[in-house]
Coordinates of C-alpha atoms in Angstrom, one line a residue:
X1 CA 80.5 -4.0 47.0
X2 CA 79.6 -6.5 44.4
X3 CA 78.5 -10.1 45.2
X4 CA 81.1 -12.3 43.0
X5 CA 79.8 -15.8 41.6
X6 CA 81.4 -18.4 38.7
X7 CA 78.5 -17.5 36.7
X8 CA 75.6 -15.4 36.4
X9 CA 72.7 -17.1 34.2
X10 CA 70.6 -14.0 32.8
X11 CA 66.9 -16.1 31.8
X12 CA 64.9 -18.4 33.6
X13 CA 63.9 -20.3 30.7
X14 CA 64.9 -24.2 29.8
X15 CA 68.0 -23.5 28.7
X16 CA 69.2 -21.0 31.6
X17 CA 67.5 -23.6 33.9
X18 CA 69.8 -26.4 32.2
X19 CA 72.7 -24.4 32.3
X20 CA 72.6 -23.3 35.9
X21 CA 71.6 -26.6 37.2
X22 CA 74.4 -28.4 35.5
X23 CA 77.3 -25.4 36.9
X24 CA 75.4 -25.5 40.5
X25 CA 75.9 -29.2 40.6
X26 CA 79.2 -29.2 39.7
X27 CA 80.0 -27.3 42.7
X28 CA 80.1 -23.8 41.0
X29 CA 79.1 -21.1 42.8
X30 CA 75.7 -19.8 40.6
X31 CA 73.0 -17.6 40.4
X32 CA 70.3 -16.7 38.2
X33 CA 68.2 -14.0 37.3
X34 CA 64.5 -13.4 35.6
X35 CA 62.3 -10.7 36.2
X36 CA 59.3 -13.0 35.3
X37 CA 58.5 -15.8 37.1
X38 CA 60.9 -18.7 36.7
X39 CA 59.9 -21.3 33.9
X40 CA 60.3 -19.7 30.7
X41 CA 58.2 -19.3 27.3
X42 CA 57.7 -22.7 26.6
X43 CA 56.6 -24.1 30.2
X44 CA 54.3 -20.9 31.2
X45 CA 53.7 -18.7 27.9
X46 CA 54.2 -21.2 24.9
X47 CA 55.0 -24.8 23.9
X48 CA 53.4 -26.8 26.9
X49 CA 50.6 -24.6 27.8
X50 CA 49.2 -24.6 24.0
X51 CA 48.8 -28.4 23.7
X52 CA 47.3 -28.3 26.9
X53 CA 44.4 -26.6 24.9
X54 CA 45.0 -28.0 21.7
X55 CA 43.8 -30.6 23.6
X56 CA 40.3 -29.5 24.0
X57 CA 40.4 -28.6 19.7
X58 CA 41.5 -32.6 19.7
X59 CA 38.7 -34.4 21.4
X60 CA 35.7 -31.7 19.1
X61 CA 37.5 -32.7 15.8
X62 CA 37.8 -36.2 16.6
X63 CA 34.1 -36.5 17.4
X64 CA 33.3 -34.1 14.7
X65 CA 35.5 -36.4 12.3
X66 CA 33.0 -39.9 13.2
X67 CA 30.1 -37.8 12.5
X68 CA 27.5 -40.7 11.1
X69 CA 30.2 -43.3 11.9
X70 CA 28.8 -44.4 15.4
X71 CA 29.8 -40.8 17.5
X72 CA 27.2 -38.2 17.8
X73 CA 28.7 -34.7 18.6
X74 CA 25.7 -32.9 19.0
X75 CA 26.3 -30.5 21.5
X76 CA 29.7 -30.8 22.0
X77 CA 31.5 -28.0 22.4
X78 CA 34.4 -26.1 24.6
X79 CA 34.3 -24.9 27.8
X80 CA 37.0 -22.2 27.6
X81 CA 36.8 -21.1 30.9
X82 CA 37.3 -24.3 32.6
X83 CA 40.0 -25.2 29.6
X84 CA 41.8 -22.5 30.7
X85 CA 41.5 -23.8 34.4
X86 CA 42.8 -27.3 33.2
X87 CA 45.9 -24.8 31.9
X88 CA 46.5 -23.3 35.0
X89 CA 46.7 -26.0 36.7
X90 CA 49.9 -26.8 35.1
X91 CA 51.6 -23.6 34.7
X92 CA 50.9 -22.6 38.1
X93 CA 53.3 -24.7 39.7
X94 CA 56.3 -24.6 37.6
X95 CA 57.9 -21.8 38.6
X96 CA 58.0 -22.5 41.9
X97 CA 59.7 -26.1 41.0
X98 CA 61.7 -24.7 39.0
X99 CA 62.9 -22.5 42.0
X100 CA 63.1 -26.0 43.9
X101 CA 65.3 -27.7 41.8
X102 CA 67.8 -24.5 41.3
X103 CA 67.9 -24.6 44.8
X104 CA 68.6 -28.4 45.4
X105 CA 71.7 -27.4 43.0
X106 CA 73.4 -25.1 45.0
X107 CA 71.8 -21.8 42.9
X108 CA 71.0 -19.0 44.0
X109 CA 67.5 -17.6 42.7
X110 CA 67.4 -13.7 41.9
X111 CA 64.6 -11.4 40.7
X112 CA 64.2 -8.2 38.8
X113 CA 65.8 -7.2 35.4
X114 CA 69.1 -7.0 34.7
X115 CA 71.5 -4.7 33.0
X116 CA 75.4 -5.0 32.3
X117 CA 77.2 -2.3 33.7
X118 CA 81.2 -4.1 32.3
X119 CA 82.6 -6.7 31.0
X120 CA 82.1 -8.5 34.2
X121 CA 79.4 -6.7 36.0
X122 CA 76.0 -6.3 35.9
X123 CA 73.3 -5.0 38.1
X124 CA 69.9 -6.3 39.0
X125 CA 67.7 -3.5 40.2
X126 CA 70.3 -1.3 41.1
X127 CA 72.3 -4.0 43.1
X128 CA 75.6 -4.7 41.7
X129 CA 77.0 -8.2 41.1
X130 CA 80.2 -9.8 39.0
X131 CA 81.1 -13.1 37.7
X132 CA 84.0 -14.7 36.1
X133 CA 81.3 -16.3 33.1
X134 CA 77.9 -15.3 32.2
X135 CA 75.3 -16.9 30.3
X136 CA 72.8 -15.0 28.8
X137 CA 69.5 -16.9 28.4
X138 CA 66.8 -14.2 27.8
X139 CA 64.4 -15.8 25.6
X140 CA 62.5 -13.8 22.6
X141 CA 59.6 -11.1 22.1
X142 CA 56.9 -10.1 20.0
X143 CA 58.6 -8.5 16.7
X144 CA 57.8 -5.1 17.0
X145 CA 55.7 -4.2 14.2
X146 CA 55.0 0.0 13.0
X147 CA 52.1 0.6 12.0
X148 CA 49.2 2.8 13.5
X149 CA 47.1 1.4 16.1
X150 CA 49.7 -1.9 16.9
X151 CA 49.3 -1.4 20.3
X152 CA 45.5 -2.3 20.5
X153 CA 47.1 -6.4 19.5
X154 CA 47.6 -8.9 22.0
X155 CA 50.3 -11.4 22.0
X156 CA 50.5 -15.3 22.4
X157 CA 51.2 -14.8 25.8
X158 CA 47.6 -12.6 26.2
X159 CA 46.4 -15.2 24.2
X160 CA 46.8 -18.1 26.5
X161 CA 45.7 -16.3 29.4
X162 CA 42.0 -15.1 27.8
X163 CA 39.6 -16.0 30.5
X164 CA 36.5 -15.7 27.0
X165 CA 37.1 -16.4 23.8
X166 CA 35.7 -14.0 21.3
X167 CA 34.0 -14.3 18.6
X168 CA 35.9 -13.3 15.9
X169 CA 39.9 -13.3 15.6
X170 CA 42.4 -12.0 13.6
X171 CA 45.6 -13.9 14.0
X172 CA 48.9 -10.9 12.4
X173 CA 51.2 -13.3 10.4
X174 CA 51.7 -16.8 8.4
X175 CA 53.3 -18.2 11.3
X176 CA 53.3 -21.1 14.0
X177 CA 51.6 -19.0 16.8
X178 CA 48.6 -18.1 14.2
X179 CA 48.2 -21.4 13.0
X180 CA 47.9 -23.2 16.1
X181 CA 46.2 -20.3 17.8
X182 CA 43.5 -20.5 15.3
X183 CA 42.8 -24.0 14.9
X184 CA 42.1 -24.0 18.5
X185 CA 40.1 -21.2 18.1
X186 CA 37.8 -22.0 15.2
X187 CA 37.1 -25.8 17.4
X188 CA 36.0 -23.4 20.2
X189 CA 33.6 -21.9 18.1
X190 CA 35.4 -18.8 17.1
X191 CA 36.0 -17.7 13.2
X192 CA 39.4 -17.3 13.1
X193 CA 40.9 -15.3 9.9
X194 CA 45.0 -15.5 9.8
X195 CA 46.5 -12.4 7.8
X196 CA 50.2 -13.2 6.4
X197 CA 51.9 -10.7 3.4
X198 CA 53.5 -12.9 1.8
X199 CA 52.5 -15.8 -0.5
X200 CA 53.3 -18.6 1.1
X201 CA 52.8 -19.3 5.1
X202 CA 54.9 -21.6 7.1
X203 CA 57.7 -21.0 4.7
X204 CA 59.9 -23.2 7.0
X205 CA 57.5 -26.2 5.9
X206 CA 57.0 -28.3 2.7
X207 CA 55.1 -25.9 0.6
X208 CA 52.7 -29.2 -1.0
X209 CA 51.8 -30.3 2.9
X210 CA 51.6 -26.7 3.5
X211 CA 48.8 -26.2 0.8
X212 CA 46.8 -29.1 3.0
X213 CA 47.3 -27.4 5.7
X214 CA 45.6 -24.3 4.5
X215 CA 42.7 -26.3 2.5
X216 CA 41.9 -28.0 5.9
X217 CA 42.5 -25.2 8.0
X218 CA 39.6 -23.9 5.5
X219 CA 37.7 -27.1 6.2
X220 CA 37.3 -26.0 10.0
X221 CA 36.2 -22.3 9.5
X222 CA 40.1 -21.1 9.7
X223 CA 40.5 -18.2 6.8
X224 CA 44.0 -17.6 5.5
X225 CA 44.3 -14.3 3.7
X226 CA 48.0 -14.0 1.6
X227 CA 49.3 -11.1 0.2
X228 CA 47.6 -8.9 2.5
X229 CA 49.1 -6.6 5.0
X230 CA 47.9 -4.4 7.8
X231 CA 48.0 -1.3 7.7
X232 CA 46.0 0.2 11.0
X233 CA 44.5 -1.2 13.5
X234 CA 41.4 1.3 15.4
X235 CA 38.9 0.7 17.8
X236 CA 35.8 0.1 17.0
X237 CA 33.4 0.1 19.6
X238 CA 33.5 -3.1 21.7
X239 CA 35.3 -4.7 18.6
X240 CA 38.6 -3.2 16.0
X241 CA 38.8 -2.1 12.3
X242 CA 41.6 -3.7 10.5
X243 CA 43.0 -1.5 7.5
X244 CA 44.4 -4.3 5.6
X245 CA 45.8 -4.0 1.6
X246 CA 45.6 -6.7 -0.8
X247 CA 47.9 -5.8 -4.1
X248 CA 46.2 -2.5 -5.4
X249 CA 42.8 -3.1 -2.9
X250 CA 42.3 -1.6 0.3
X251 CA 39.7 -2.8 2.7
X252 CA 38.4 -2.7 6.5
X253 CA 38.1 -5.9 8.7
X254 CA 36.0 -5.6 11.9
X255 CA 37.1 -8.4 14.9
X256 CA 36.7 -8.8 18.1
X257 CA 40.5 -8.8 18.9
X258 CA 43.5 -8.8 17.2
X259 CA 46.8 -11.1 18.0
X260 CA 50.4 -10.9 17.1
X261 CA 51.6 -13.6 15.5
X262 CA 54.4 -12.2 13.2
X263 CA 57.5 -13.8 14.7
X264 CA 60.0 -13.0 17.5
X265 CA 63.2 -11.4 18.2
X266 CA 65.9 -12.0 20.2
X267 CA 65.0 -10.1 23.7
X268 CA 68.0 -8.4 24.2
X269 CA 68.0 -4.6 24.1
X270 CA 67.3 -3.9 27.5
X271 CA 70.6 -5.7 29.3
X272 CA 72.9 -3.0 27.8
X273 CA 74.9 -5.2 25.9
X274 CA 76.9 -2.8 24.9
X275 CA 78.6 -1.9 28.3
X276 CA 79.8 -5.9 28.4
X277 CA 81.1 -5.0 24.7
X278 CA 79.2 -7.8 23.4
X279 CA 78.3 -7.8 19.1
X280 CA 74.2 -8.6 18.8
X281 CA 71.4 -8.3 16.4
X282 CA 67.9 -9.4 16.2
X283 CA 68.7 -13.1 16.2
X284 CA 70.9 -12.9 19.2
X285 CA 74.4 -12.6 20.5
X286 CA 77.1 -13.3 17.8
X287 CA 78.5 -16.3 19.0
X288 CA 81.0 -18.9 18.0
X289 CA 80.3 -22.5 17.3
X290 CA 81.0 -23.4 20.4
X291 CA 78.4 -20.4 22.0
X292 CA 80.8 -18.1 23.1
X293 CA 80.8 -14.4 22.1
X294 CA 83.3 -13.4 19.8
X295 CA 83.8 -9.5 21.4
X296 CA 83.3 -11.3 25.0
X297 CA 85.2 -14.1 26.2
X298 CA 83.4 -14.0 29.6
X299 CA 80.0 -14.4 28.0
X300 CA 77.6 -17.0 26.5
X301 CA 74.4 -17.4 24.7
X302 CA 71.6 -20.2 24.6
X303 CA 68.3 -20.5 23.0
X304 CA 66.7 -17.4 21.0
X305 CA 69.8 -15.3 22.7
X306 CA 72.2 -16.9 20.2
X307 CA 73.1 -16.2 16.5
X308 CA 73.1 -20.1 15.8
X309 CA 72.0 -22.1 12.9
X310 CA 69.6 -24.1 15.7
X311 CA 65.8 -23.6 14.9
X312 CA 64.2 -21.0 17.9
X313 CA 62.9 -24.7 19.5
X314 CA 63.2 -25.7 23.2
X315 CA 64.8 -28.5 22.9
X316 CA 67.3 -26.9 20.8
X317 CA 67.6 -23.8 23.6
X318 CA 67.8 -27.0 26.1
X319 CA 70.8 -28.3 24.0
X320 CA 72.6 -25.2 23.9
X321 CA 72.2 -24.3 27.3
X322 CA 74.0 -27.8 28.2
X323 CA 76.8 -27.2 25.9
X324 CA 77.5 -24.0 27.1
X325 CA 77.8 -25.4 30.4
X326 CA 80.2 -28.0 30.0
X327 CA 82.1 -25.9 27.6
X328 CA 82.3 -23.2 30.7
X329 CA 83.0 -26.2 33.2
X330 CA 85.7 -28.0 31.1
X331 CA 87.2 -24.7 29.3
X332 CA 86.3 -26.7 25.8
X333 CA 85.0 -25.6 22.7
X334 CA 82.0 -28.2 21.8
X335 CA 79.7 -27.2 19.1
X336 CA 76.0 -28.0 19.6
X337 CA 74.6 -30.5 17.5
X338 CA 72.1 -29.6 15.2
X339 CA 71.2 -32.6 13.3
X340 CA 68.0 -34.8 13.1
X341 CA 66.0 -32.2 15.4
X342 CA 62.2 -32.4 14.2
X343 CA 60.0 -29.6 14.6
X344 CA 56.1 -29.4 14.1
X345 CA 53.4 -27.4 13.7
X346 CA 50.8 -28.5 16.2
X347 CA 47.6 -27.5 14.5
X348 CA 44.5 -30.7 13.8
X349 CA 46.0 -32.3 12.5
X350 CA 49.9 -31.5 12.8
X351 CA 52.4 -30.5 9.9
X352 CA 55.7 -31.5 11.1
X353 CA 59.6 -31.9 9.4
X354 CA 63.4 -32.8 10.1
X355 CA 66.2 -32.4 7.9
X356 CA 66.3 -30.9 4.7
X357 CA 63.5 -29.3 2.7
X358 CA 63.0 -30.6 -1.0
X359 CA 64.6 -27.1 -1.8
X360 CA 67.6 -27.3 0.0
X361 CA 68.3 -30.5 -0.7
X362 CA 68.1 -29.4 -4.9
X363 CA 70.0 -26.4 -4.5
X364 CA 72.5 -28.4 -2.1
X365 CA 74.0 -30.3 -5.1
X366 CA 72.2 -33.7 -3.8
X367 CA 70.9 -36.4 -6.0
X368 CA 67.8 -37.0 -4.2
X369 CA 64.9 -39.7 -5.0
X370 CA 61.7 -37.7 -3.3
X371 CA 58.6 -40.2 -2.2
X372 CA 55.2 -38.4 -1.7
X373 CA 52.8 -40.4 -0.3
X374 CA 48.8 -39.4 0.0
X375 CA 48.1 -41.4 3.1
X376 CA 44.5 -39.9 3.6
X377 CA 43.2 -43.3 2.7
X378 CA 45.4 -45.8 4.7
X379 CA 43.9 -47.8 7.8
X380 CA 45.2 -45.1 10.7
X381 CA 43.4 -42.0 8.9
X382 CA 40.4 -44.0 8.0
X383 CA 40.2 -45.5 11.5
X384 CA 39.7 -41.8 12.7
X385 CA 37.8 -40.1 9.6
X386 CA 40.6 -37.9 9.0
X387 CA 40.9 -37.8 5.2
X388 CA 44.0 -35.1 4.7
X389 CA 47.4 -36.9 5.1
X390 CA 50.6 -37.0 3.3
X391 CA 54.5 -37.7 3.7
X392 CA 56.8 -36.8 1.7
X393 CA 60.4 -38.5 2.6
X394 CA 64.1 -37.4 1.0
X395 CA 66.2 -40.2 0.2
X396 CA 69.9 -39.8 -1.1
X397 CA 70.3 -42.4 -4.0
X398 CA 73.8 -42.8 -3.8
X399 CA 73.8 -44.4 -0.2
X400 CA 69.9 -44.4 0.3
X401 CA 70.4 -42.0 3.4
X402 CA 67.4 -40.2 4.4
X403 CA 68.3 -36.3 3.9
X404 CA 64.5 -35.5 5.4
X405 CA 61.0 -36.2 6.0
X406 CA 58.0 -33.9 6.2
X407 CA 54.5 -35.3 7.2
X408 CA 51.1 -33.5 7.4
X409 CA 48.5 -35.6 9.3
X410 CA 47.3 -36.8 13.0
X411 CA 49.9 -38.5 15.3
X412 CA 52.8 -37.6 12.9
X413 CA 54.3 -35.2 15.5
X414 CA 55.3 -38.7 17.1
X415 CA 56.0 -40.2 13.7
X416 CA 58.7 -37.5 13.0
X417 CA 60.5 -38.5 15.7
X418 CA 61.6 -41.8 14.2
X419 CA 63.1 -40.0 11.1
X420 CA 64.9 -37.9 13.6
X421 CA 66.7 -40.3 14.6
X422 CA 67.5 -42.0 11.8
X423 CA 69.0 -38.5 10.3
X424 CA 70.9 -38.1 13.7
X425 CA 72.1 -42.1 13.6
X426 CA 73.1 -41.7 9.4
X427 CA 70.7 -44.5 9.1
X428 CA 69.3 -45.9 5.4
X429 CA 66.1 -45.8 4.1
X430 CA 66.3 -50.0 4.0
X431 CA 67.6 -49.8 7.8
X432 CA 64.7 -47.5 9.0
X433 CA 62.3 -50.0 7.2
X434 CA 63.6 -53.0 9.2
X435 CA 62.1 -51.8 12.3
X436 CA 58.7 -53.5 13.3
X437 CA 56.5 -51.5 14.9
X438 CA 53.6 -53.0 17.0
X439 CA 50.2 -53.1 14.8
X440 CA 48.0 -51.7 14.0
X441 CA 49.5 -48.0 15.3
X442 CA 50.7 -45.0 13.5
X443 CA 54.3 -46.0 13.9
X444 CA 53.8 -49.2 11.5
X445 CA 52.9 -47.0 8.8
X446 CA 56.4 -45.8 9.1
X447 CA 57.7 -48.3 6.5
X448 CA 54.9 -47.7 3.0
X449 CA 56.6 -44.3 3.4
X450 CA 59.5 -45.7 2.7

């Protein structure tokens, strides 16, 4: 006999967290289901746990940076074990709140990995259950990648649970996860080399801030090698031999460990879709704008598990999971909205950007005014040493609209935020300049880049 609910939430990330908090409240009768423990990505194996030791690359760079300028950082250096303590004692809890809160709501907390067995059934572990709505939730995994020896690579998730840091580090793609990863790493004392194929990393970025990036990634021991691909991976002792092409040259790498770090898909191949009839493909569940799939009434998506135009962020997996729920409680069709969410790049210092790239907006028919600003000199980058900053700002000149904003420098993963907002709000150029910011901080350079 199955055990019959309103809806089934398949993920224990943010958004199936959201989601099944918001139905349990409302009096629905929920559960939810993760084979991991409950917190998701971002709280236990991403976002949060990666600025907890970008935190440790903060404080060497920032002494490093006032080096003959009244700091000595002479000895100085990373503890990794004890970082990685200082982690722990973060992530450690949060499933376990997580499970609270569910809980407090009225849902009921299940554990082992699902698979659909109908349009309305699924099983966990062998036990059947059925539900009138589901919403699946299931986060994202490592792209798998085909080439010999791919299994001797970590991922992110190994990554931030390495009790010693090696020596030397080869990050597998142009991406966020190498990036951050390695700036870390190279403040830890490691020499970090990122490998991407294709010409340009952090395509998703301004490619002029992006160049920065790479020259002071460079700067802090961080290599980036483009056009280059892997082609094996073999051990090597204690260490690994990385085959890796460059155009017509072939060549051997030796590192003490390898990472992935060449995106992620949607997770979804082990719930048999197919049983529930649901369409899918590596970016998720075909959905319609209003999150529900278009071959299954009964089902939902959220987060990395839906086919959206929202960026694979948190707070966008956060949003959808919401939506999904009221649009489930209220039997409505409300479309996420997308617009004004900032994302960054959280390396030292941060690249970050909302809204259109200078691209889009060109090939997008607008009549744009770009302002580029080097702000390596201004007061907040000299207070600290840093001398690598810049903003670049889209402003439509028909209404003086700002159509996006991309910034490269330390403390501008705050500063983005403002330009969210004004993207979200419709919000001029002149109106965005009005604002007085307390002085001197970051936030009152906000109008020279206007």
């Amino acid at each position: 006999m199955s055990n019959m609910y309103d809806l089934i939430v398949i993920g224990a990330g943010m958004a199936g967290v959201a989601a099944a908090n918001k139905c349990g409240a409302a009096g629905w009768h929920v559960a939810i289901v993760d084979a991991l423990p409950y917190g998701g990505t971002c709280a236990l194996r991403g976002c949060d746990p990666k600025k907890i030791l970008r935190r440790g690359a903060e404080i060497v760079d920032a002494a490093r940076l006032l080096d003959g300028k009244g700091i000595d950082p002479a000895g100085l250096s990373i503890n990794w074990s004890d970082l990685m303590a200082h982690k722990r004692g973060f992530t450690d809890p949060v499933p376990g709140k997580m499970e609270k809160g569910l809980k407090d709501n009225g849902v009921e907390t299940l554990y082992g990995a699902a698979r659909f067995t109908g349009d309305n059934t699924l099983e966990v572990d062998g036990k059947a259950y059925e539900a009138r709505c589901f919403l699946v939730a299931a986060g994202a995994i490592p792209r798998p990648v085909t080439f010999a020896g791919s299994d001797l690579m970590i991922d992110s998730t190994e990554f931030l649970n390495l009790e010693a840091l090696p020596k030397r580090i080869l990050f597998l793609g142009g991406g966020f996860v190498s990036f951050e990863f390695a700036h870390i790493a190279a403040r830890a004392g490691a020499a970090p080399v990122i490998v991407d194929r294709g010409a340009r990393p952090l395509k998703s970025f301004d490619p002029d801030l992006v160049e920065m990036l790479v020259e002071r990634s460079a700067h802090v021991g961080v290599e980036v090698q483009r056009k280059t691909e892997i082609v094996s991976i073999s051990k090597y002792g204690a260490a690994f031999a990385v085959e890796v092409t460059s155009g017509s040259e072939t060549r051997t790498v030796e590192t003490d460990l390898v990472v992935h770090g060449a995106g992620r898909t949607a997770a979804l191949t082990d719930l048999n879709l197919e049983a529930a009839g649901v369409d899918y493909g590596d970016k998720g569940i075909v959905v319609t704008p209003h999150l529900q799939s278009t071959t299954n009434s009964a089902i939902f998506a959220a987060g990395d598990s839906a086919d959206t135009e929202g960026m694979p962020l948190t707070p966008v997996a956060v949003i959808e999971g919401k939506v999904a729920a009221s649009n489930m409680l209220k039997d409505a069709q409300t479309a996420p909205d997308y617009a004004g969410i900032p994302t960054a790049v959280f390396t030292v210092p941060e690249l970050a950007r909302v809204g259109m790239l200078e691209e889009e907006a060109t090939n997008a028919g607008h009549d744009v005014e770009f302002r580029f600003t080097d702000t390596s000199g201004w007061y907040s980058n000299y207070r600290i040493g840093e001398k690598s900053a810049a903003a670049k700002v889209l402003v439509g000149k028909s209404d003086g609209k700002i159509l996006g904003a991309h910034l490269f420098g330390t403390e501008y993963g705050e500063l983005i935020n403002f330009f969210g907002l004004a993207i979200k709000l419709g919000l001029t150029a002149k109106q965005l300049k009005s604002m007085t910011a307390a002085y001197p901080s970051v936030g009152s350079d906000l109008g020279s880049l206007l």
